[in-house]
């Protein structure tokens, strides 16, 4: 098992079969422990783990559609009814929806209670659980409400991935490839089943997050593929997997990088090749207008302008004076939108 | 005008007639500015100030009963509909309800947007606006949901107090007296109309908050009078003024400090004397049972035990090994509850 510290305060444990009470319980020594899971994880691991660590088990609904403020409030009401104080340790176990939502609840309940994350999907292990972001969606877009609230610890137990459906694995792969595109090109050369791929993707994210935890500058590069990706999810009412949306988004934003003259054509074609194994399709209810109106709520926007992370070669995002993103007019965007619709 | 820095990052301006565009606007130079007020403040100052600084004016309902997550969500939805990005400066102007609620919304919208507070009541100037706490109430108690999110700046404009009803002034006085009881006994000797009283109370709070911004230790002393005070507010469904609840709570917790053998009787009698000018009455729907059940949700509780800040002389809270509060059994509490009901 590997132990890493994400500065300033998160301990990350990475390995197989690491959910021992001996490892988990020191974080909750004098505390009451509440384990929050969705229905699937409850049956697969939750009931058993709660018993082993003496935790109270709470279930929430899964699915990105349930990642709302209302659900977070329901979870908080449950904590209140149980009389949970600030000495309660909340362990959120599940995919990104569960960890984002439960971590958000933990961050605002009594102005913050101790938190541990146990991501159970590849996507959550390499992305959602790393970096301290919490969030819920609103009518206006993804993670429009949230906090930055680093957990005490993250337990990334790779043995949990055994039960992961193949579709879910592809979901995580899209974020891993994105890390290759913006920071660590070697990732793109590695065998897709090499377990070191996961560690490498996590290290990439930690490296970025530690330099800019509150996303004022460099951290924005992690948003590559997400300006279009998040908007696609909103357009599809979250019925498209995050990974698929990010894959389409990454490819489209690479196209935009090329169209704006930053990325050489041969680099773009290499990227196109990378995504060929994915069967990428725009959501049924897609329209150019709905995509543009969803992008109007992107969190990187300034002065009402949509801003994009762009790359000038594989592994290299453009710094743009430390902003790491560039406002792009709708007219400049048109060729990429047309290309997407083909 | 006095300018103070509340470390690490809040600038506090204290004085009269200080709401100049020249002072306010540097905080929103490249930003869109939204001014959030309640209906009363809108008519008194909001319309005019918004015009002078070129801000969009948003009104919310006032009253502690409206300090809910739902209201915060409504405010956030308005910001979304206006297309506000992270480059929006939110200025919250009003009493503690408005500043707590709007600051909470600012802290979670897009994971946090820039914030300025303009407290307009004595209570908000000496207490609610200082220290970075935001919060909304739930069914289970006061500020059960919130964040710690220091604003960029606080403008404490004493000329706004001219329009403050006398009842509101007493509301603030209860927090000022509390500061005297836990930290700065000279406050209790000063003339109640001496404007330096306000500065002294603010300085007291800043001194505590800077030592312990996230309330792990010393900051708990600010909660003196609030274990019972907050519970009284919940029992009264927020139809008792915060100041009156805190005055009753401070007196009762001084009584408890005496009953538990920490505070000498003559000190307690001096405190009783201090509060004589207030006409303190328990809320109509008060019952001992409802008070105890409200205190069960106090944020200082640990292991299900209610904890109290206690003093052993005027101006001196007991440190209790750095916890600055002590669990008190219900049986030990009974004599104080009986005394309160007399």
XYZ file of C-alpha atoms in Angstrom:
684
model
C 0.000 0.000 0.000
C 1.173 3.473 -0.864
C 0.583 6.397 1.452
C 0.803 9.924 0.100
C 0.147 13.283 1.675
C -1.803 15.822 -0.321
C -0.637 19.082 1.199
C -1.703 20.614 3.457
C -3.783 18.006 5.179
C -5.132 14.992 3.298
C -3.668 11.503 3.665
C -4.149 9.372 0.575
C -3.951 5.594 0.889
C -3.703 3.720 -2.388
C -3.671 -0.065 -2.684
C -5.756 -3.217 -2.596
C -7.857 -4.499 0.316
C -6.968 -1.503 2.461
C -10.311 -0.896 4.193
C -9.138 -2.200 7.559
C -10.597 -0.821 10.768
C -6.982 -0.324 11.916
C -6.412 2.141 9.106
C -9.813 3.829 9.078
C -10.575 4.114 12.754
C -7.652 6.267 13.898
C -9.411 9.072 11.991
C -12.510 8.600 14.119
C -11.035 7.595 17.448
C -13.204 9.652 19.775
C -15.857 10.233 17.178
C -19.126 8.805 16.083
C -18.761 7.375 12.585
C -21.409 7.659 9.848
C -20.893 5.790 6.570
C -22.745 7.334 3.611
C -23.282 5.133 0.539
C -25.676 4.755 -2.375
C -27.940 1.711 -2.680
C -25.545 -0.263 -4.875
C -22.526 0.255 -2.643
C -24.652 -0.424 0.447
C -25.348 -3.959 -0.734
C -21.897 -4.611 -2.207
C -19.716 -3.259 0.609
C -21.558 -0.815 2.880
C -23.387 -3.144 5.272
C -20.264 -5.197 5.832
C -17.876 -2.256 6.263
C -20.250 -0.411 8.620
C -20.355 -3.505 10.821
C -16.579 -3.887 10.840
C -15.895 -0.277 11.837
C -18.963 0.231 14.035
C -20.450 2.942 11.857
C -24.055 4.005 11.325
C -24.986 3.365 7.689
C -26.878 6.030 5.719
C -28.053 5.483 2.138
C -28.599 8.143 -0.479
C -29.878 7.876 -4.038
C -27.289 7.617 -6.751
C -27.232 9.118 -10.211
C -26.035 12.566 -11.241
C -29.685 13.660 -11.302
C -29.802 13.223 -7.540
C -26.784 15.469 -6.919
C -28.947 18.353 -5.730
C -28.998 20.766 -2.838
C -32.235 19.119 -1.734
C -30.499 15.732 -1.372
C -27.670 17.343 0.560
C -30.238 18.936 2.854
C -31.948 15.579 3.392
C -28.625 14.045 4.376
C -27.958 16.944 6.763
C -31.429 16.537 8.285
C -30.637 12.874 8.929
C -27.413 13.857 10.688
C -29.342 16.399 12.766
C -32.028 13.883 13.714
C -29.333 11.455 14.826
C -27.928 14.238 16.991
C -24.564 14.165 15.205
C -22.181 16.803 16.515
C -18.918 18.162 15.170
C -17.283 15.079 16.646
C -18.972 12.944 13.963
C -16.730 11.509 11.261
C -18.529 11.228 7.933
C -17.155 8.583 5.568
C -18.483 8.969 2.022
C -18.113 5.771 0.006
C -19.123 5.533 -3.637
C -18.760 7.108 -7.032
C -18.224 10.795 -7.648
C -21.885 11.658 -7.164
C -21.902 10.203 -3.659
C -18.514 11.615 -2.660
C -19.238 15.098 -4.110
C -22.666 15.299 -2.471
C -21.792 13.812 0.920
C -18.578 15.842 1.097
C -20.567 19.005 0.369
C -22.996 18.116 3.166
C -20.070 17.448 5.531
C -18.510 20.789 4.602
C -21.572 22.876 5.520
C -23.127 20.842 8.365
C -22.267 22.680 11.603
C -19.829 24.663 9.389
C -17.883 21.488 8.679
C -17.384 18.045 10.214
C -14.469 15.603 9.677
C -14.595 13.729 6.379
C -13.063 10.647 4.754
C -13.621 9.613 1.131
C -13.648 6.057 -0.186
C -14.044 6.364 -3.968
C -15.374 3.148 -5.544
C -15.217 3.942 -9.260
C -12.188 4.514 -11.434
C -13.516 7.986 -12.204
C -13.833 8.904 -8.531
C -10.403 7.414 -7.697
C -8.511 9.352 -10.353
C -10.605 12.513 -10.321
C -13.638 13.301 -8.155
C -12.123 12.280 -4.822
C -8.792 14.047 -5.379
C -8.432 17.758 -4.800
C -10.941 18.776 -2.142
C -13.771 19.957 -4.372
C -17.339 19.212 -3.319
C -20.433 20.059 -5.287
C -24.055 19.720 -6.231
C -25.755 20.534 -9.514
C -28.489 23.108 -10.064
C -30.889 23.761 -12.907
C -28.172 25.949 -14.366
C -25.382 23.430 -14.512
C -22.976 21.025 -12.925
C -21.409 21.757 -9.551
C -22.825 25.279 -9.605
C -22.940 25.023 -5.810
C -20.076 23.642 -3.763
C -17.106 24.208 -1.518
C -13.403 23.456 -1.376
C -13.094 21.180 1.643
C -10.204 18.727 1.776
C -11.024 15.439 3.538
C -8.868 14.103 6.363
C -8.103 11.044 4.263
C -8.877 9.284 1.000
C -8.817 5.499 0.760
C -8.414 4.484 -2.877
C -8.933 0.732 -2.690
C -8.265 -0.745 -6.117
C -9.843 -4.074 -5.151
C -13.228 -2.307 -5.208
C -12.802 -1.880 -8.971
C -13.284 -5.636 -9.458
C -17.051 -5.162 -9.328
C -16.962 -2.153 -11.647
C -18.923 -2.523 -14.925
C -16.822 -2.056 -18.109
C -18.850 1.064 -18.966
C -17.736 2.639 -15.694
C -14.111 1.833 -16.461
C -14.326 3.804 -19.708
C -15.787 6.639 -17.691
C -12.598 6.863 -15.640
C -10.372 6.388 -18.645
C -11.603 9.671 -20.153
C -10.190 11.615 -17.176
C -6.954 9.620 -17.302
C -6.513 10.450 -20.987
C -7.261 14.098 -20.242
C -4.380 14.061 -17.740
C -2.200 12.704 -20.541
C -3.298 15.515 -22.858
C -2.687 18.359 -20.424
C 0.257 17.205 -18.335
C 1.747 13.745 -18.640
C 1.987 12.445 -22.247
C 3.547 9.168 -21.065
C 0.095 8.227 -19.767
C -1.029 7.998 -23.389
C 1.693 5.436 -24.174
C 0.914 3.101 -21.303
C -1.147 -0.073 -21.496
C -4.734 0.741 -20.545
C -4.746 -2.130 -18.054
C -1.478 -1.216 -16.372
C -2.397 -0.477 -12.743
C 0.403 2.137 -12.615
C -1.788 4.219 -14.923
C -4.057 5.004 -11.980
C -1.231 6.118 -9.738
C 0.183 8.247 -12.505
C -3.149 9.979 -13.135
C -3.587 10.633 -9.401
C -0.053 12.021 -9.131
C -0.767 14.327 -12.051
C -3.832 15.722 -10.367
C -2.162 16.092 -6.973
C 0.712 17.968 -8.581
C -1.679 20.503 -10.082
C -3.975 20.840 -7.071
C -1.127 21.437 -4.634
C 0.169 24.323 -6.735
C -3.254 25.983 -6.883
C -5.804 24.470 -4.484
C -8.463 27.156 -4.960
C -8.349 27.252 -8.769
C -7.168 30.759 -9.401
C -4.726 29.771 -12.070
C -3.009 26.463 -12.978
C -5.790 24.250 -11.600
C -7.998 25.433 -14.442
C -6.087 23.096 -16.785
C -7.943 20.189 -15.161
C -10.997 21.687 -16.784
C -9.738 20.841 -20.262
C -12.567 19.083 -22.087
C -15.031 20.147 -19.413
C -16.308 23.449 -20.820
C -18.006 21.454 -23.548
C -18.204 18.271 -21.424
C -20.174 19.794 -18.539
C -22.450 21.613 -20.974
C -23.180 18.323 -22.781
C -24.112 16.744 -19.464
C -26.502 19.606 -18.699
C -28.011 19.397 -22.201
C -28.497 15.648 -21.776
C -30.031 16.207 -18.318
C -27.164 14.041 -16.970
C -28.208 11.031 -18.984
C -24.803 10.892 -20.678
C -21.913 9.395 -18.628
C -19.430 12.007 -17.386
C -16.569 10.149 -19.064
C -18.255 10.146 -22.445
C -19.029 13.869 -22.140
C -15.423 14.596 -21.158
C -14.092 12.462 -24.015
C -16.209 14.382 -26.538
C -15.256 17.619 -24.805
C -11.525 16.833 -24.803
C -11.572 15.968 -28.464
C -13.603 19.071 -29.334
C -11.404 21.367 -27.263
C -8.333 19.846 -28.929
C -10.056 20.680 -32.241
C -10.622 24.229 -31.014
C -6.943 24.460 -29.995
C -6.071 23.495 -33.565
C -8.604 25.837 -35.217
C -7.307 28.780 -33.177
C -3.829 28.028 -34.481
C -2.212 26.688 -31.330
C -2.208 22.912 -31.841
C -0.510 21.458 -34.960
C -2.798 19.337 -37.133
C -0.698 16.170 -36.716
C -0.966 16.437 -32.918
C -4.737 16.799 -33.232
C -4.882 13.743 -35.479
C -2.940 11.751 -32.883
C -5.534 12.782 -30.316
C -8.379 11.815 -32.662
C -6.739 8.398 -32.954
C -6.622 8.034 -29.169
C -10.383 8.427 -28.887
C -11.253 6.121 -31.781
C -11.940 3.119 -29.490
C -14.665 5.099 -27.722
C -18.006 5.242 -29.478
C -18.729 8.899 -28.913
C -22.195 10.228 -29.652
C -23.844 13.543 -28.957
C -26.870 13.226 -26.662
C -30.298 12.783 -28.304
C -31.619 16.164 -27.212
C -28.464 17.989 -28.319
C -28.759 21.269 -30.146
C -26.117 23.887 -30.754
C -28.279 26.473 -29.055
C -28.760 24.409 -25.887
C -25.025 23.680 -25.716
C -24.159 27.383 -25.989
C -26.713 28.345 -23.383
C -25.376 25.685 -20.978
C -21.811 26.942 -21.530
C -23.003 30.420 -20.491
C -22.985 29.057 -16.905
C -19.464 27.653 -17.040
C -17.583 28.506 -13.851
C -14.535 29.787 -15.750
C -16.551 32.498 -17.495
C -15.585 36.119 -16.962
C -17.321 39.255 -18.220
C -19.955 36.972 -19.712
C -17.376 35.341 -22.001
C -16.928 31.591 -22.283
C -13.296 30.634 -21.635
C -11.488 27.504 -22.764
C -8.369 25.668 -21.662
C -6.275 25.184 -24.808
C -3.185 23.129 -25.611
C -0.384 23.797 -28.088
C 0.961 20.255 -27.965
C 0.055 17.029 -26.214
C 0.852 17.483 -22.510
C 1.137 21.264 -22.681
C -1.713 23.674 -21.811
C -1.260 27.319 -22.777
C -0.628 29.554 -19.739
C -2.239 32.768 -21.086
C -0.531 34.974 -18.470
C -1.421 32.637 -15.641
C -5.144 32.479 -16.468
C -4.699 29.109 -18.215
C -7.805 29.797 -20.271
C -8.843 32.111 -23.080
C -12.151 33.827 -23.906
C -13.435 32.514 -27.232
C -16.125 34.285 -29.249
C -19.081 32.335 -30.555
C -18.002 32.954 -34.147
C -14.591 31.438 -33.428
C -16.347 28.479 -31.863
C -18.632 27.746 -34.819
C -16.208 25.585 -36.870
C -15.603 23.321 -33.855
C -19.332 23.027 -33.167
C -19.914 22.129 -36.802
C -17.150 19.548 -36.649
C -18.690 18.041 -33.481
C -22.023 17.575 -35.181
C -20.553 15.534 -38.012
C -12.064 56.528 9.437
C -10.180 53.608 10.903
C -8.883 50.826 8.727
C -7.988 47.488 10.281
C -6.854 44.212 8.795
C -8.407 41.043 10.106
C -5.755 38.475 9.329
C -5.299 36.853 6.924
C -7.381 38.716 4.399
C -10.268 40.949 5.480
C -10.040 44.737 5.451
C -12.298 46.371 8.013
C -13.290 50.004 7.552
C -14.896 51.627 10.574
C -16.254 55.157 10.605
C -19.095 57.428 9.558
C -20.294 58.140 6.018
C -17.734 55.752 4.534
C -19.799 54.181 1.753
C -18.009 56.036 -1.033
C -17.656 54.458 -4.459
C -13.926 55.280 -4.166
C -13.617 52.973 -1.205
C -16.001 50.227 -2.296
C -15.241 49.945 -5.967
C -11.563 48.992 -5.838
C -12.816 45.636 -4.525
C -14.913 45.149 -7.639
C -12.753 46.816 -10.240
C -13.101 44.344 -13.087
C -16.139 42.704 -11.600
C -19.876 42.868 -11.877
C -21.306 44.094 -8.582
C -24.496 42.749 -6.977
C -25.867 44.459 -3.870
C -28.034 42.189 -1.685
C -30.352 43.876 0.837
C -33.614 43.214 2.642
C -36.729 45.283 1.918
C -36.108 47.810 4.701
C -32.518 48.483 3.746
C -33.470 48.614 0.067
C -35.691 51.623 0.678
C -33.437 53.293 3.263
C -30.078 52.960 1.519
C -30.037 50.210 -1.102
C -31.525 51.929 -4.147
C -29.305 54.940 -3.662
C -26.090 53.016 -3.003
C -26.669 50.645 -5.936
C -27.004 53.657 -8.217
C -23.858 55.302 -6.893
C -21.682 52.220 -7.338
C -23.380 50.849 -10.461
C -24.537 47.636 -8.800
C -27.496 45.395 -9.554
C -29.829 45.420 -6.547
C -31.287 42.158 -5.225
C -33.794 42.032 -2.363
C -34.316 39.164 0.044
C -36.804 38.748 2.869
C -35.624 39.706 6.312
C -36.318 38.084 9.648
C -34.489 35.175 11.260
C -37.328 32.914 10.065
C -36.218 33.530 6.502
C -32.602 32.515 7.159
C -33.064 29.153 5.474
C -31.244 27.049 2.911
C -34.211 27.573 0.608
C -33.724 31.350 0.677
C -30.019 30.938 0.019
C -30.881 28.722 -2.940
C -33.319 31.344 -4.278
C -30.597 33.960 -4.089
C -28.174 31.621 -5.881
C -30.758 30.927 -8.578
C -31.091 34.672 -9.126
C -27.319 34.967 -9.533
C -27.382 32.062 -12.006
C -30.220 33.568 -14.015
C -28.300 36.836 -14.222
C -25.359 34.830 -15.553
C -23.106 35.934 -12.693
C -19.660 34.342 -12.869
C -16.850 34.101 -10.353
C -15.953 37.638 -11.335
C -19.108 38.893 -9.590
C -18.621 40.815 -6.352
C -21.483 40.251 -3.926
C -22.036 43.039 -1.398
C -24.347 42.000 1.437
C -25.852 44.986 3.246
C -28.115 44.610 6.247
C -28.499 43.050 9.645
C -27.003 39.721 10.652
C -29.720 37.725 8.921
C -28.957 39.312 5.557
C -25.181 39.197 5.958
C -25.161 35.580 7.262
C -27.463 34.348 4.506
C -25.981 36.255 1.587
C -22.439 35.462 2.714
C -23.362 31.767 2.872
C -24.762 31.965 -0.665
C -21.588 33.741 -1.848
C -19.436 31.066 -0.204
C -21.069 28.146 -2.039
C -22.068 29.708 -5.381
C -19.523 28.494 -7.962
C -17.542 27.312 -4.901
C -17.189 30.891 -3.726
C -17.356 34.394 -5.195
C -15.845 37.635 -3.798
C -17.781 39.131 -0.889
C -18.078 42.438 0.979
C -20.235 42.979 4.070
C -21.940 46.222 5.061
C -23.548 45.552 8.443
C -26.355 47.994 9.234
C -27.304 47.058 12.789
C -25.269 47.409 15.942
C -25.521 43.639 16.402
C -24.157 42.924 12.934
C -21.380 45.534 13.307
C -20.039 44.180 16.579
C -20.790 40.513 16.014
C -22.361 38.892 12.934
C -20.177 40.586 10.319
C -16.892 40.028 12.164
C -15.116 36.690 12.009
C -15.974 35.063 8.694
C -18.849 32.848 9.811
C -21.807 32.420 7.494
C -24.928 30.440 8.250
C -28.538 29.480 7.784
C -30.935 27.932 10.282
C -32.641 24.552 9.970
C -35.529 22.939 11.787
C -32.951 21.713 14.267
C -31.431 25.015 15.257
C -29.581 28.181 14.510
C -26.755 28.262 11.970
C -26.809 24.470 11.726
C -25.615 24.921 8.146
C -22.852 27.310 7.199
C -19.266 27.928 6.215
C -16.264 29.894 7.373
C -15.678 32.335 4.525
C -13.947 35.626 5.297
C -15.127 38.563 3.154
C -12.676 40.735 1.218
C -13.814 43.726 3.250
C -16.270 44.888 5.898
C -17.581 48.449 5.895
C -18.898 49.285 9.349
C -20.548 52.636 8.764
C -21.722 54.030 12.090
C -23.860 56.694 10.411
C -26.221 53.879 9.348
C -27.071 53.367 13.021
C -28.942 56.687 13.090
C -32.006 54.984 11.628
C -31.745 52.016 14.005
C -34.744 51.490 16.338
C -33.911 51.542 20.068
C -34.929 47.870 20.344
C -32.244 47.001 17.794
C -29.648 48.931 19.752
C -30.334 46.789 22.823
C -29.920 43.767 20.600
C -26.345 44.755 19.863
C -25.667 45.763 23.435
C -26.171 42.172 24.598
C -23.203 41.027 22.479
C -21.113 43.983 23.621
C -21.784 43.104 27.266
C -20.925 39.482 26.541
C -17.531 40.653 25.259
C -17.105 42.457 28.570
C -17.952 39.299 30.512
C -15.571 37.012 28.645
C -12.659 39.234 27.684
C -12.645 42.958 28.311
C -14.176 44.012 31.666
C -13.511 47.698 30.929
C -16.361 47.507 28.417
C -18.725 47.096 31.342
C -17.509 50.356 32.912
C -17.930 52.474 29.789
C -20.845 54.742 29.021
C -23.349 52.835 26.897
C -23.436 55.708 24.401
C -19.684 56.051 24.071
C -18.911 55.309 20.406
C -15.565 53.805 21.473
C -17.595 50.958 22.953
C -18.232 49.651 19.445
C -14.588 49.724 18.458
C -13.637 48.011 21.690
C -16.184 45.212 21.159
C -14.994 44.707 17.571
C -11.352 44.627 18.702
C -12.245 42.012 21.302
C -13.843 39.786 18.709
C -11.030 40.239 16.179
C -8.475 39.334 18.841
C -10.234 36.043 19.538
C -11.025 35.155 15.918
C -7.467 35.725 14.733
C -6.134 33.318 17.336
C -8.591 30.588 16.342
C -10.445 31.309 13.087
C -12.012 27.851 12.749
C -13.279 27.560 16.344
C -11.273 24.605 17.572
C -10.448 26.189 20.875
C -10.412 29.807 22.120
C -13.071 31.040 19.693
C -15.612 28.987 21.608
C -15.613 31.661 24.333
C -17.631 33.878 21.973
C -20.361 31.321 22.464
C -20.808 32.314 26.101
C -24.528 32.881 26.671
C -25.326 31.235 23.353
C -25.830 27.611 24.412
C -28.975 28.707 26.204
C -29.448 31.774 23.961
C -29.601 29.876 20.665
C -31.847 27.236 22.227
C -34.249 29.950 23.422
C -34.399 31.347 19.910
C -35.213 27.905 18.504
C -37.865 27.340 21.202
C -39.413 30.738 20.381
C -39.280 29.929 16.653
C -37.043 33.012 16.304
C -39.711 35.358 17.595
C -37.405 36.522 20.390
C -34.662 39.045 19.452
C -31.167 37.516 19.352
C -29.928 40.101 21.842
C -32.616 39.306 24.385
C -31.925 35.574 24.046
C -28.184 36.179 24.483
C -28.784 38.439 27.479
C -30.890 35.742 29.186
C -28.319 33.135 28.123
C -25.357 35.140 29.423
C -27.007 35.692 32.763
C -28.039 32.036 33.023
C -24.602 30.770 32.047
C -23.057 33.116 34.613
C -25.458 31.526 37.106
C -24.303 28.079 35.987
C -20.661 29.178 36.385
C -21.514 30.133 39.959
C -23.536 26.961 40.712
C -20.675 24.775 39.503
C -18.363 26.555 41.925
C -16.298 28.593 39.495
C -17.725 32.098 39.735
C -17.890 33.831 43.152
C -21.393 34.887 44.208
C -20.485 38.591 44.391
C -19.259 38.525 40.781
C -22.515 36.889 39.707
C -24.495 39.540 41.564
C -22.543 42.253 39.735
C -23.534 40.589 36.469
C -27.173 40.385 37.558
C -27.010 44.115 38.229
C -25.670 44.759 34.714
C -28.688 43.130 33.112
C -31.291 44.786 35.344
C -32.063 47.550 32.787
C -33.122 44.894 30.271
C -36.601 43.505 30.684
C -35.778 39.864 30.137
C -38.609 37.403 29.646
C -38.670 33.774 28.623
C -40.577 33.212 25.363
C -44.290 32.360 25.596
C -43.917 28.799 24.323
C -40.950 28.071 26.614
C -40.757 24.761 28.399
C -37.787 23.166 30.100
C -38.167 20.133 27.889
C -38.146 22.115 24.651
C -35.096 24.072 25.805
C -33.178 20.879 26.611
C -34.123 19.302 23.328
C -32.993 22.420 21.409
C -29.680 22.404 23.301
C -29.155 18.820 22.125
C -28.310 20.349 18.706
C -25.768 22.834 20.021
C -22.683 22.896 17.798
C -20.296 22.605 20.752
C -21.773 19.246 21.821
C -19.496 16.218 21.914
C -20.402 12.610 22.642
C -23.997 13.760 22.925
C -23.148 16.004 25.893
C -24.128 19.652 26.078
C -21.072 21.818 26.714
C -20.961 25.294 28.222
C -18.467 28.141 28.205
C -17.961 29.091 31.853
C -16.260 32.021 33.585
C -14.501 32.161 36.953
C -14.478 35.940 37.095
C -15.731 38.787 34.932
C -13.537 38.875 31.822
C -12.075 35.424 32.309
C -13.422 32.265 30.631
C -12.138 28.922 31.929
C -9.747 27.266 29.464
C -10.539 23.604 30.344
C -7.367 22.285 28.672
C -7.890 24.380 25.567
C -11.483 23.208 24.980
C -12.863 26.408 26.540
C -16.073 24.565 27.356
C -17.218 21.843 29.757
C -19.813 19.080 29.416
C -22.562 19.626 31.983
C -25.033 16.913 32.984
C -28.722 17.652 33.016
C -28.878 17.182 36.791
C -26.182 19.823 37.260
C -28.141 22.101 34.973
C -31.443 21.807 36.848
C -30.810 24.521 39.488
C -29.974 27.042 36.763
C -33.062 26.110 34.749
C -35.189 26.506 37.869
C -33.600 29.884 38.576
C -34.316 30.988 34.982
C -37.977 30.184 35.323
C -38.415 32.377 38.365
